[in-house]
PDB file of C-alpha atoms in Angstrom:
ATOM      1  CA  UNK A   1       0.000   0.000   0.000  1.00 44.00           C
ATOM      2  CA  UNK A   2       1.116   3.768  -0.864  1.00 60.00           C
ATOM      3  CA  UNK A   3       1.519   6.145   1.523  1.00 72.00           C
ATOM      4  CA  UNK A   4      -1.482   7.479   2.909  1.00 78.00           C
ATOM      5  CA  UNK A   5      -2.449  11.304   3.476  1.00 85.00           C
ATOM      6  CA  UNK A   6      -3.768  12.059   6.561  1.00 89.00           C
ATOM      7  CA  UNK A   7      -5.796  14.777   5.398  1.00 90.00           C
ATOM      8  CA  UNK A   8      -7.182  11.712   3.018  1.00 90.00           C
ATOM      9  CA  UNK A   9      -7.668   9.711   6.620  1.00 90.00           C
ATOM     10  CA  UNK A  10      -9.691  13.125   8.240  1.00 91.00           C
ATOM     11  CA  UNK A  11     -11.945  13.406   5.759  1.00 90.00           C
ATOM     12  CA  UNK A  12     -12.898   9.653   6.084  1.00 89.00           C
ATOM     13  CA  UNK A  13     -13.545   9.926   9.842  1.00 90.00           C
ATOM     14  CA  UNK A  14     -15.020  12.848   9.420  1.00 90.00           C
ATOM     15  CA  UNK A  15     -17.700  11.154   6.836  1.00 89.00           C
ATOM     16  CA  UNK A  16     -17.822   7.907   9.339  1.00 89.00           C
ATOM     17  CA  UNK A  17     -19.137  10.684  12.211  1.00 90.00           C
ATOM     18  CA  UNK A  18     -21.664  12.414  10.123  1.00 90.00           C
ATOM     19  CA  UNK A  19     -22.699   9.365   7.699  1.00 89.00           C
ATOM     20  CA  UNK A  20     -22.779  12.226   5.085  1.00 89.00           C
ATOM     21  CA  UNK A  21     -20.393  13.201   2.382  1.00 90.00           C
ATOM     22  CA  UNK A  22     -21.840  17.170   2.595  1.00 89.00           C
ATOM     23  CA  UNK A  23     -21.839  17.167   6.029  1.00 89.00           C
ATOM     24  CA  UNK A  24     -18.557  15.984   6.343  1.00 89.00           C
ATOM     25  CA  UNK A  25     -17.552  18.197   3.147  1.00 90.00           C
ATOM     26  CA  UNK A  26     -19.039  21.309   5.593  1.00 91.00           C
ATOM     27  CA  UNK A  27     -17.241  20.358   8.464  1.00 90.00           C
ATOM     28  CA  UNK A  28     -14.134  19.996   6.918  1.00 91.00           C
ATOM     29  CA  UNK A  29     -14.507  23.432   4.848  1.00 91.00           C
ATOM     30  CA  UNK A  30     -14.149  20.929   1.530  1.00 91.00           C
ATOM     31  CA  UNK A  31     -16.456  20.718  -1.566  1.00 93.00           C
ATOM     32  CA  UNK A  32     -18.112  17.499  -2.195  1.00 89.00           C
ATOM     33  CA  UNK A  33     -16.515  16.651  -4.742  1.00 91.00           C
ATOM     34  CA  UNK A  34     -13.077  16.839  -2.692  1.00 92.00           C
ATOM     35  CA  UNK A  35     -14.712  14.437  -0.054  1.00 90.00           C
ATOM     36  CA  UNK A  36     -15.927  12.419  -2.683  1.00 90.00           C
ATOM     37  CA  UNK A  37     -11.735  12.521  -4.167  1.00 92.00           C
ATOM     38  CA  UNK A  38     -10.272  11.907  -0.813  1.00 92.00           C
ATOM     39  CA  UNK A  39     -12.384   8.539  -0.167  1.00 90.00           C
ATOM     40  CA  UNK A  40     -11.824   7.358  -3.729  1.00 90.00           C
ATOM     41  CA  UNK A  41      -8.392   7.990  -3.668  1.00 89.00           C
ATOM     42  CA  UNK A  42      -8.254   6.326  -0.500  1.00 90.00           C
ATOM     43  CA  UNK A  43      -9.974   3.276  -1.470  1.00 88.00           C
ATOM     44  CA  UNK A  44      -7.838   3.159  -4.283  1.00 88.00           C
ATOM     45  CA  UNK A  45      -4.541   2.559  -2.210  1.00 88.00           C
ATOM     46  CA  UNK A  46      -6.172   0.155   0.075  1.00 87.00           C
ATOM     47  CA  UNK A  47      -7.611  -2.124  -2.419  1.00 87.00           C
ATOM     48  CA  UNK A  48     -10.984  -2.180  -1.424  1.00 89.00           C
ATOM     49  CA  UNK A  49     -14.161  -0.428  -0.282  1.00 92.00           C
ATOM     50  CA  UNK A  50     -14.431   1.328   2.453  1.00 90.00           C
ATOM     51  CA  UNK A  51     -17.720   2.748   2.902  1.00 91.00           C
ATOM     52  CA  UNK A  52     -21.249   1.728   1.705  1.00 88.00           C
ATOM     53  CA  UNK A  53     -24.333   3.679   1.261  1.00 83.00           C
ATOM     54  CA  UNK A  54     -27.883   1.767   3.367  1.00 78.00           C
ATOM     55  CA  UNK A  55     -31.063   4.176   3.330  1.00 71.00           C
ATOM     56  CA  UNK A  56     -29.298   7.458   2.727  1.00 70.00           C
ATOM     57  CA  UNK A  57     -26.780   6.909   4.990  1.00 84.00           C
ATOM     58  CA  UNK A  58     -23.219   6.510   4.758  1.00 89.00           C
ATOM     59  CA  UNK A  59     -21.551   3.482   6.985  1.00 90.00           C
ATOM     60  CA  UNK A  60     -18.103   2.002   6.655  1.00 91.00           C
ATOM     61  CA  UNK A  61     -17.721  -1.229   6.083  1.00 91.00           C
ATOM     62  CA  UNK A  62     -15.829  -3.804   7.776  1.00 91.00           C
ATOM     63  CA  UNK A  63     -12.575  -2.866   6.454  1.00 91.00           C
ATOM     64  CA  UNK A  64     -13.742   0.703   6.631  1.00 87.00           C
ATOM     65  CA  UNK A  65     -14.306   0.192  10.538  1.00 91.00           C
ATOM     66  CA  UNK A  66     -10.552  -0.919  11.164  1.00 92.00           C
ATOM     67  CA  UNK A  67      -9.030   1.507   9.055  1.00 92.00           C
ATOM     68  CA  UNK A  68     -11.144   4.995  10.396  1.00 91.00           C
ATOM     69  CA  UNK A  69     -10.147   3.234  13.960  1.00 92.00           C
ATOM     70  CA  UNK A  70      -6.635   3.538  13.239  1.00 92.00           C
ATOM     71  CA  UNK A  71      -6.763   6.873  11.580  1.00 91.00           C
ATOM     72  CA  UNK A  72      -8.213   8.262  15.031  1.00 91.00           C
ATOM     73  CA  UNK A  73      -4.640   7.146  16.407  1.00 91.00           C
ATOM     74  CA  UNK A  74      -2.430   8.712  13.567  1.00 90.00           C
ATOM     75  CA  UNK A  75      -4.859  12.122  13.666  1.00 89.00           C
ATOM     76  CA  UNK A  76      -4.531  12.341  17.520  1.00 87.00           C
ATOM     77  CA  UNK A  77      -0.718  11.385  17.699  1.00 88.00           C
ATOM     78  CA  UNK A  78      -0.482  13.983  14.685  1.00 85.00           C
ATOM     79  CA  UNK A  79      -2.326  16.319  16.829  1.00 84.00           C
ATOM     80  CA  UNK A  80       0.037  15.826  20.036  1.00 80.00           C
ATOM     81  CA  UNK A  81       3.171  15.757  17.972  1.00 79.00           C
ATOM     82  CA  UNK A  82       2.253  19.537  16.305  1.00 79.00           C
ATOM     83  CA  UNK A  83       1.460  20.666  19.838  1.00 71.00           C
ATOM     84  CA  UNK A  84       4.850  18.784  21.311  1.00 70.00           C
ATOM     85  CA  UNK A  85       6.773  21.016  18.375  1.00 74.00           C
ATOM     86  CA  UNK A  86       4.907  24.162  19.042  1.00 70.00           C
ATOM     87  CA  UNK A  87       5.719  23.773  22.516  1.00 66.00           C
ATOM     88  CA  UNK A  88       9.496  23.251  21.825  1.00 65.00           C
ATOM     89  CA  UNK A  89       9.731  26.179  19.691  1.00 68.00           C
ATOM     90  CA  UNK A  90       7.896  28.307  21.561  1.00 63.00           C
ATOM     91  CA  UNK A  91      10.700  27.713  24.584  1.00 62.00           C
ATOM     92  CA  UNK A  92       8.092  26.114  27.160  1.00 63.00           C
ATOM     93  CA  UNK A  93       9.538  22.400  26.575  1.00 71.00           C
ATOM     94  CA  UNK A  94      12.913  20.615  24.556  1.00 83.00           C
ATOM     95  CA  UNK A  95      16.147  19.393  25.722  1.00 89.00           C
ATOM     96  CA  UNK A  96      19.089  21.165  26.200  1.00 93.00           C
ATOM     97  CA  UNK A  97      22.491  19.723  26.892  1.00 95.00           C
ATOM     98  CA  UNK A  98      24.725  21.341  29.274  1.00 96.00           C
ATOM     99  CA  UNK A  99      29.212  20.292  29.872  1.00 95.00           C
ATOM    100  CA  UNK A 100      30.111  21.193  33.306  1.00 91.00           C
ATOM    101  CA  UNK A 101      32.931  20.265  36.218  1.00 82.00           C
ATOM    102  CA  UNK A 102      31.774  18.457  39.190  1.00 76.00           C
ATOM    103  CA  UNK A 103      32.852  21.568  40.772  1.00 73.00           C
ATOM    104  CA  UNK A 104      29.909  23.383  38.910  1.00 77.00           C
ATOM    105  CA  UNK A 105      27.474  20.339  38.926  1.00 77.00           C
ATOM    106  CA  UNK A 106      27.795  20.250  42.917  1.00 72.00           C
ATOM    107  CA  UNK A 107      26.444  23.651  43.835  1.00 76.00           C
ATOM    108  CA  UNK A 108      25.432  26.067  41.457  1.00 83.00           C
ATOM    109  CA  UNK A 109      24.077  24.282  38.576  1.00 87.00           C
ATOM    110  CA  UNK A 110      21.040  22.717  40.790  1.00 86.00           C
ATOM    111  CA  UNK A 111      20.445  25.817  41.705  1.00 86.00           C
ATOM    112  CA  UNK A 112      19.673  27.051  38.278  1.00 88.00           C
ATOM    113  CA  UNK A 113      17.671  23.894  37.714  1.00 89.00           C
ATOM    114  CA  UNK A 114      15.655  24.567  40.992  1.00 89.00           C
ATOM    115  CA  UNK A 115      14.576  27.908  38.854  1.00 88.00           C
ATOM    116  CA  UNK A 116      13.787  26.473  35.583  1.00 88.00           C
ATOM    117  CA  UNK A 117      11.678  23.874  36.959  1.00 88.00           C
ATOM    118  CA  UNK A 118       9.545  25.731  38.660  1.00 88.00           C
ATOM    119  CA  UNK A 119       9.481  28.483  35.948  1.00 85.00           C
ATOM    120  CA  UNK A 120       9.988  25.966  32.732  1.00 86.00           C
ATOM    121  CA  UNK A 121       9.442  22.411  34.141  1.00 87.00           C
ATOM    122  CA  UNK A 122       9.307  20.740  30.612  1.00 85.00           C
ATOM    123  CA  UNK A 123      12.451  21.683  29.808  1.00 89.00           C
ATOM    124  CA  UNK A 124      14.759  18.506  29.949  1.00 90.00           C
ATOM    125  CA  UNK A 125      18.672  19.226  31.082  1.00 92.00           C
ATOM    126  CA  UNK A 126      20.818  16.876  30.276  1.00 93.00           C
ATOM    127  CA  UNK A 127      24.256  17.411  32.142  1.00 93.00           C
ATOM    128  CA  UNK A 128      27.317  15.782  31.480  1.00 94.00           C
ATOM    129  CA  UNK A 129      30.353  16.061  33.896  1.00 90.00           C
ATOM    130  CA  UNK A 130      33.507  16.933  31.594  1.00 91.00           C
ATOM    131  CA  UNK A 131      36.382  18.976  31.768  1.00 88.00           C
ATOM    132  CA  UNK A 132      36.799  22.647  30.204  1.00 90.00           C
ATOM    133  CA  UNK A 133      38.331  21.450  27.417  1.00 90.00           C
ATOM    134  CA  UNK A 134      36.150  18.413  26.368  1.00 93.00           C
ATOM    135  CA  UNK A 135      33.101  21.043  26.876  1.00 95.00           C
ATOM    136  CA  UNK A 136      34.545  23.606  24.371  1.00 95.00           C
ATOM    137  CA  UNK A 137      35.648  20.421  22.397  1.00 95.00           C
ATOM    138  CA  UNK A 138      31.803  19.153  22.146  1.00 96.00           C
ATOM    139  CA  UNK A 139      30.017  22.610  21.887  1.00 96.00           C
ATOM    140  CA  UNK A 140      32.285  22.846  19.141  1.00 94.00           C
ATOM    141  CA  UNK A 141      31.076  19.841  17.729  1.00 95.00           C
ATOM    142  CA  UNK A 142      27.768  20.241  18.302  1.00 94.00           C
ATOM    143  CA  UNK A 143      27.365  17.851  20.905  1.00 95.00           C
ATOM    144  CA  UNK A 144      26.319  20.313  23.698  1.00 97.00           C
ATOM    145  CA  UNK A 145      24.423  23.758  23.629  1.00 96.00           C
ATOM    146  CA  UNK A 146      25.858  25.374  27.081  1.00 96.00           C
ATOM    147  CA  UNK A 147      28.918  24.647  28.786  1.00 96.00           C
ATOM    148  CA  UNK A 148      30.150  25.422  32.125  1.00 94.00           C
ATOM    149  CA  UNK A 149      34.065  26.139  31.817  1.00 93.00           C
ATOM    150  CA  UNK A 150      37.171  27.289  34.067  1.00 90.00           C
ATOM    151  CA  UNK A 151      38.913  30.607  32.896  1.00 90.00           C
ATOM    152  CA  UNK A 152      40.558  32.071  30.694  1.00 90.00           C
ATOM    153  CA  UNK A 153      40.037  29.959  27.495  1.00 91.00           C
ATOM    154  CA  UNK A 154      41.105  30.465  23.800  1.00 91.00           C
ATOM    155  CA  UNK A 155      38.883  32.045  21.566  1.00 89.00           C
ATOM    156  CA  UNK A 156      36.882  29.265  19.311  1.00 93.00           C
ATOM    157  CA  UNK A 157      35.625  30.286  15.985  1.00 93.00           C
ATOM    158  CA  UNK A 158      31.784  29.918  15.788  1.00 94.00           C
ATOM    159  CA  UNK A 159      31.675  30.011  19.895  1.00 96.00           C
ATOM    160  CA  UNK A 160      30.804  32.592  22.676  1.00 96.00           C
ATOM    161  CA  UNK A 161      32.514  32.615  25.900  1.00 96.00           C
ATOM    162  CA  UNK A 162      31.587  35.310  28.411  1.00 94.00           C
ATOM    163  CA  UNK A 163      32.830  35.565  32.037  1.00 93.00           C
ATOM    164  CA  UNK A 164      30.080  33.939  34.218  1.00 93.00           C
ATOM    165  CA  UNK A 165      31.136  33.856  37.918  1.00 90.00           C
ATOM    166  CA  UNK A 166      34.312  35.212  40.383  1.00 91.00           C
ATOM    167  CA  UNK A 167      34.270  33.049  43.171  1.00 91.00           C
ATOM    168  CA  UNK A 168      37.225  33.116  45.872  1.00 94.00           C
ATOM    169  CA  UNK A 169      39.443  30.429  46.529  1.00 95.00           C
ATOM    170  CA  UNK A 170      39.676  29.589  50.485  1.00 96.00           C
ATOM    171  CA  UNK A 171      41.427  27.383  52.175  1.00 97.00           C
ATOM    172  CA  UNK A 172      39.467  24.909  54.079  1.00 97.00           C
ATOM    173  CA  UNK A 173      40.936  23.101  57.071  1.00 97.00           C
ATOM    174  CA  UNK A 174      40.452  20.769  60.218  1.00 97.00           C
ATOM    175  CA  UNK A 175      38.772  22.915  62.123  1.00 96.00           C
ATOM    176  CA  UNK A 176      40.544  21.686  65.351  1.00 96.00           C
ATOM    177  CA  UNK A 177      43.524  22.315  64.059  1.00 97.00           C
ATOM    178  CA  UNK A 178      45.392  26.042  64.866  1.00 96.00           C
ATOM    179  CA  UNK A 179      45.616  28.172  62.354  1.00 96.00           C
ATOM    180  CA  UNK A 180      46.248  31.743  61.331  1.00 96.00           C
ATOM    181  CA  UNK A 181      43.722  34.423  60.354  1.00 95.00           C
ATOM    182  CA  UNK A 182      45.038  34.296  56.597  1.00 96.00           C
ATOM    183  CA  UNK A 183      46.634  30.735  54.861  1.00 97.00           C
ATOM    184  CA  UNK A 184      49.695  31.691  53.061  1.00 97.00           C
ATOM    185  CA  UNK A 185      51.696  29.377  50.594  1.00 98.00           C
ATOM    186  CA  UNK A 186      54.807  29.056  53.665  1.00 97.00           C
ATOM    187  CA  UNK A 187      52.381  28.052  56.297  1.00 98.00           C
ATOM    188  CA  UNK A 188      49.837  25.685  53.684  1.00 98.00           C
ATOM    189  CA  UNK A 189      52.543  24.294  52.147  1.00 97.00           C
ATOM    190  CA  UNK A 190      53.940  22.495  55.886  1.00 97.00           C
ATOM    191  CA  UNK A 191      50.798  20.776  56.184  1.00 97.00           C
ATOM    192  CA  UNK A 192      49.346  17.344  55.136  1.00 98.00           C
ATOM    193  CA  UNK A 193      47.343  18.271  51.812  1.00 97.00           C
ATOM    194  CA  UNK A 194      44.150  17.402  49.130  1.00 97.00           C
ATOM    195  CA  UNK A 195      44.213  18.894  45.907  1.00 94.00           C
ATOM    196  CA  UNK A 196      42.253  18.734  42.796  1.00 90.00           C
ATOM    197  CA  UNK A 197      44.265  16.647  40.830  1.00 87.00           C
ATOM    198  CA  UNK A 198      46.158  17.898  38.106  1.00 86.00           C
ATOM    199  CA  UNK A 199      43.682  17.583  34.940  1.00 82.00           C
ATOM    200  CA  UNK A 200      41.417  20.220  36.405  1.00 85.00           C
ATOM    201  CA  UNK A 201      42.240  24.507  36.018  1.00 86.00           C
ATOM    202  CA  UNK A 202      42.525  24.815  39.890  1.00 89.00           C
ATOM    203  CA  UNK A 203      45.166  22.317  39.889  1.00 92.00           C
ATOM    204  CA  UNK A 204      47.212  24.646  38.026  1.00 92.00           C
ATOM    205  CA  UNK A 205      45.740  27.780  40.030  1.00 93.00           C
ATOM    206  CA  UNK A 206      47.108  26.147  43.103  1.00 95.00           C
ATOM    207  CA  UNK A 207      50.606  24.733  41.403  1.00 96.00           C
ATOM    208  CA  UNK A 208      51.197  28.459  40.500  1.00 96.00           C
ATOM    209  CA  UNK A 209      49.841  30.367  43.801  1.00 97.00           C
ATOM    210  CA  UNK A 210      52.768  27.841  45.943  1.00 97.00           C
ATOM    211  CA  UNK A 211      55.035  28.291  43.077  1.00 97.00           C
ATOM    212  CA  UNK A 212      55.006  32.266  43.207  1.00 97.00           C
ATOM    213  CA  UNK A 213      56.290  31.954  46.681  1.00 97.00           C
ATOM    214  CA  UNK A 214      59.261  29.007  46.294  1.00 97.00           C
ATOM    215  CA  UNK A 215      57.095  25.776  47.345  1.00 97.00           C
ATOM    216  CA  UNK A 216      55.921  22.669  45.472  1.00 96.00           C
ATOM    217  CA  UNK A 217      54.227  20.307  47.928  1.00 96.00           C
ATOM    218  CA  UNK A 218      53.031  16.792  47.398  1.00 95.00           C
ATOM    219  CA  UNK A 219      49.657  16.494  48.237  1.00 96.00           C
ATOM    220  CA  UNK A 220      48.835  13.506  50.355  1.00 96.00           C
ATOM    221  CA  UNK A 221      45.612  12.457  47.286  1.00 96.00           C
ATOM    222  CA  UNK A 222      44.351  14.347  44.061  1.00 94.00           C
ATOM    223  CA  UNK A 223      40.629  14.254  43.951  1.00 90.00           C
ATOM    224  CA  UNK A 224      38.508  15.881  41.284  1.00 83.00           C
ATOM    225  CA  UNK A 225      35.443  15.997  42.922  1.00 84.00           C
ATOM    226  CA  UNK A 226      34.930  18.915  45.638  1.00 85.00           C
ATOM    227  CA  UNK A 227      32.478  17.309  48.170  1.00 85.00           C
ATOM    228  CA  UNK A 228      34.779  14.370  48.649  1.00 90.00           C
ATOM    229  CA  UNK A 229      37.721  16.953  49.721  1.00 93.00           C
ATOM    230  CA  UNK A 230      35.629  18.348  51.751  1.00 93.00           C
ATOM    231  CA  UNK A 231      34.151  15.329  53.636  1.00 94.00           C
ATOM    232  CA  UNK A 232      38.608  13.972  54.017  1.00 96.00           C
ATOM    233  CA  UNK A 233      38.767  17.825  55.311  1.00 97.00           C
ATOM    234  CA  UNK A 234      35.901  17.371  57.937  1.00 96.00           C
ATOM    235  CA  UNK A 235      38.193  13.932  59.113  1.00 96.00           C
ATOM    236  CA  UNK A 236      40.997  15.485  59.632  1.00 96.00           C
ATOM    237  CA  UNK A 237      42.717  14.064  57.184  1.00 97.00           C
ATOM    238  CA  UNK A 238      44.382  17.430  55.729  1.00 97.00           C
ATOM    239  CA  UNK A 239      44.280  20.926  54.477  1.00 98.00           C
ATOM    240  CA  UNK A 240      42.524  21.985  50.758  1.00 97.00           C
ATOM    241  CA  UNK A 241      41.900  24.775  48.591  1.00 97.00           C
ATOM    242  CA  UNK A 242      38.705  25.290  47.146  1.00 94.00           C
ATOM    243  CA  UNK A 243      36.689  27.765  45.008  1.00 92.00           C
ATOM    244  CA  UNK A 244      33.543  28.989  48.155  1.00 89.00           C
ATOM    245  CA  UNK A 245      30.339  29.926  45.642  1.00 80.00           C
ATOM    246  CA  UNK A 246      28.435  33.128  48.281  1.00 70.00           C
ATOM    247  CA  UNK A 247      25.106  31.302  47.034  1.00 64.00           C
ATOM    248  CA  UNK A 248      26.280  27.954  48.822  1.00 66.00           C
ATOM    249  CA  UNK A 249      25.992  28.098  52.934  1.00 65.00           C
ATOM    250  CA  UNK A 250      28.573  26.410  54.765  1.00 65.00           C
ATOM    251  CA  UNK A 251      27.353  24.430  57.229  1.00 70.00           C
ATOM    252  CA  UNK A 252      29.737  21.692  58.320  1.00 88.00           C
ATOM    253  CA  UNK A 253      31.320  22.539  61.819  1.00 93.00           C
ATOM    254  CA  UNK A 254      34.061  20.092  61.351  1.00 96.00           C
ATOM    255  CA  UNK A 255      35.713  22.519  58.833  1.00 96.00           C
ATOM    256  CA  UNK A 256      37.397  25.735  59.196  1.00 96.00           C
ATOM    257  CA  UNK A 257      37.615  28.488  56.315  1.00 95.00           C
ATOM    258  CA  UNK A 258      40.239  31.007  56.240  1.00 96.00           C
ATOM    259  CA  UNK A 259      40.693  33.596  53.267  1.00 96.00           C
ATOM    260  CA  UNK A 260      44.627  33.233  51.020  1.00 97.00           C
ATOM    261  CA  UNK A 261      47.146  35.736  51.321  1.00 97.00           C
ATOM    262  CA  UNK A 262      47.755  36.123  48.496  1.00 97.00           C
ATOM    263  CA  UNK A 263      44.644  36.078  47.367  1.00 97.00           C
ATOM    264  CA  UNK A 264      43.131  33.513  44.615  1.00 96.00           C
ATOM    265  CA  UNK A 265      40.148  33.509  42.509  1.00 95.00           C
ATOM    266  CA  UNK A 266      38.341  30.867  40.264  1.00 91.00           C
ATOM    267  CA  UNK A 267      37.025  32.320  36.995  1.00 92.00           C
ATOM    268  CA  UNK A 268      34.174  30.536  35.557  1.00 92.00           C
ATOM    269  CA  UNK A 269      32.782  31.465  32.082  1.00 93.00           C
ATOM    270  CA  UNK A 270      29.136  30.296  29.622  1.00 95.00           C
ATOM    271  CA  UNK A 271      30.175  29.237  26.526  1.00 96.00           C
ATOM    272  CA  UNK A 272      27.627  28.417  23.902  1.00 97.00           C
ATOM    273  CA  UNK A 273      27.104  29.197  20.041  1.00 96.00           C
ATOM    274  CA  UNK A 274      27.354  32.026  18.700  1.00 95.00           C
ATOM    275  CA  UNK A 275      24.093  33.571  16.941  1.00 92.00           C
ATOM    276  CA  UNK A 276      20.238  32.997  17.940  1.00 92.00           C
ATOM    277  CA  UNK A 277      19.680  30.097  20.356  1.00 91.00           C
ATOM    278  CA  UNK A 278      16.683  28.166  20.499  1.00 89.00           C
ATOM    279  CA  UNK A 279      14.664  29.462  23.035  1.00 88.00           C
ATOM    280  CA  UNK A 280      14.790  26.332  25.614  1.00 89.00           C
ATOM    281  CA  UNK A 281      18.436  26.969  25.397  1.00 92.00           C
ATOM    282  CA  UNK A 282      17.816  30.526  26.002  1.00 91.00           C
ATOM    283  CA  UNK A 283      15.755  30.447  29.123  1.00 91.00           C
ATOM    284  CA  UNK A 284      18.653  27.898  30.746  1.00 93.00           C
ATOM    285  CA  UNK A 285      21.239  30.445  29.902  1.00 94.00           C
ATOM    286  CA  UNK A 286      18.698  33.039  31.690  1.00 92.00           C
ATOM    287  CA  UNK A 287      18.746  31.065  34.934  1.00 91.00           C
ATOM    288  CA  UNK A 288      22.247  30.389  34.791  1.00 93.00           C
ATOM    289  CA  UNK A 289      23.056  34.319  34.862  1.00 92.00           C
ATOM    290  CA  UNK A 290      20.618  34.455  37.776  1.00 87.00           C
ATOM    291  CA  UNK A 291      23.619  33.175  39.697  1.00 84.00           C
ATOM    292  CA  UNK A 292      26.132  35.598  38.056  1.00 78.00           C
ATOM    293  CA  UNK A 293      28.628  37.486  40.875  1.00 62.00           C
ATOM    294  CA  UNK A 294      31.642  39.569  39.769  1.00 49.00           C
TER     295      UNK A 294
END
C-alpha cells in the first residue's frame, strides 16, 4: 500500500461521524466533490471499499471500521506531535544539553535547575560532567548547547565565551587544628594536603599560587570531585583549597575556612554558540546568569 495522506484519513472519519459526504464536506470546509476525491483515492490505495451507502446513509464497512479506527490514532498522535513542536519552539519544553565540572554540577548548577523547573518544568537538562576542554571540544562539535568552563580559554571560531562567575578560593581546614587568620603558601605548604588533581584549572591555580612563593608540595591524594575533599577535610585528614560559591551556605562545623594571602580567585565562564539560540536553550542560559557574581 502507498503512503497514505492524513488529510485523506480526516476526511474519512469525518464522513464515518456524520454518515454524510456534505456534512462531512461542511465540516471539513471541503467541496463534495473533494470528499468524494479523498475517499476514492483512499480506497484506491487500500484495495478495497471502504464505505457503503444503506437508506441514505453513509456506513463504513468492515474494512472501513478498522481503518477509520486507526486513523483516530495517527490524527490524535499527529495532533500531540504539532502541539509537542509548538511547545518546543515556543521555549516552554525541549532538551538542552549542558558540559560542566563536578565543581559546577555540585552547587550552582542545581540551583539554576531549581529555577527552571519551577518556571519551565518541561524543559529537559541533560548534564554531562567533563572537563573545560572536552566542553569547548563538544560545543564545538555540536554535541552540547551550554557549557560550564574554568577561565581564561582560547577564543573558538563559531563560539561565545563570556565571564560567568568570580568566586574566591579559600582554604578549608580541620577545624581543630590552629591556624592563622590568613593561609599563606609558607604556612599551607607544611601541612598534610588534598588537591584537585592535576587535569582540572585549579590544579594549576594552586601549582602556581605555591610556586610564586618558592614551594611545590606533594599532596597527600588528588581528587577531582569537591564534596569528597571536603568530607577527608571534615576527618581530619588534611588541608585543601577550594573555590567557596556566596550562594552555597557552609554548614559543616568540622571545617574551618580562612581567606589566602595572596589572594586567589576561580574564573568561571558560559560558553555556547554564537548567533540565535533556540529558546529552551535561552531560558537555561537566563537562569544560569541568575547566579552571576563579579
Amino acid at each position: 500500500m502507498r503512503e497514505i495522506s492524513l488529510d485523506r484519513l480526516k476526511t474519512l472519519v469525518a464522513v464515518a461521524d456524520s454518515g454524510s459526504f456534505a456534512d462531512a464536506a461542511q465540516a471539513l470546509h471541503l467541496s463534495p466533490p473533494t470528499v468524494s476525491l479523498h475517499i476514492s483515492d483512499l480506497e484506491a490505495r487500500v484495495g478495497a471499499q471502504l464505505l457503503s451507502r444503506k437508506r441514505g446513509h453513509v456506513r463504513p464497512t468492515s474494512v472501513g471500521e478498522a481503518l477509520v479506527e486507526r486513523a483516530r490514532r495517527l490524527l490524535a498522535d499527529a495532533e500531540r506531535t504539532l502541539e509537542d513542536i509548538e511547545r518546543h519552539a515556543q521555549g516552554l519544553a525541549g532538551r538542552v544539553r549542558i558540559g560542566a565540572s563536578t565543581g559546577a554540577i555540585a552547587h550552582l548548577l542545581p540551583q539554576a535547575l531549581q529555577t527552571l523547573r519551577l518556571d519551565h518544568p518541561d524543559i529537559d537538562v541533560q548534564v554531562a560532567i567533563l572537563t573545560s576542554q572536552e566542553t569547548l571540544g563538544r560545543l564545538h562539535r555540536g554535541a552540547l548547547d551550554l557549557g560550564l568552563v574554568a577561565l581564561p580559554q582560547s577564543q573558538i571560531k563559531g563560539l561565545t565565551l563570556r565571564q560567568w562567575r568570580r568566586d574566591p578560593v579559600m582554604a578549608f581546614l580541620p577545624a581543630h587544628w590552629e591556624m592563622p587568620k590568613r593561609v599563606t603558601p609558607d604556612w599551607l605548604a607544611t601541612q598534610p594536603l588534598i588537591l584537585n588533581d592535576s587535569t582540572t584549572r585549579l590544579s594549576r591555580q594552586t601549582a602556581e599560587w605555591f610556586a610564586a612563593a618558592g614551594h611545590h608540595p606533594t599532596p597527600r591524594i588528588e581528587l577531582n570531585y569537591n564534596d569528597a575533599i571536603k568530607s577527608l577535610v571534615a576527618a581530619g585528614y588534611g588541608a585543601a583549597l577550594l573555590p567557596h560559591e556566596a550562594t552555597t551556605p557552609h554548614t559543616d562545623e568540622r571545617i574551618a575556612m580562612r581567606a589566602l594571602r595572596p589572594a586567589l580567585w576561580r574564573d568561571l565562564g558560559i560558553a555556547h554558540h554564537t548567533g540565535p539560540l533556540e529558546r529552551s536553550t535561552q531560558h537555561v542560559l537566563d537562569a544560569l546568569w541568575g547566579l552571576r557574581l563579579r
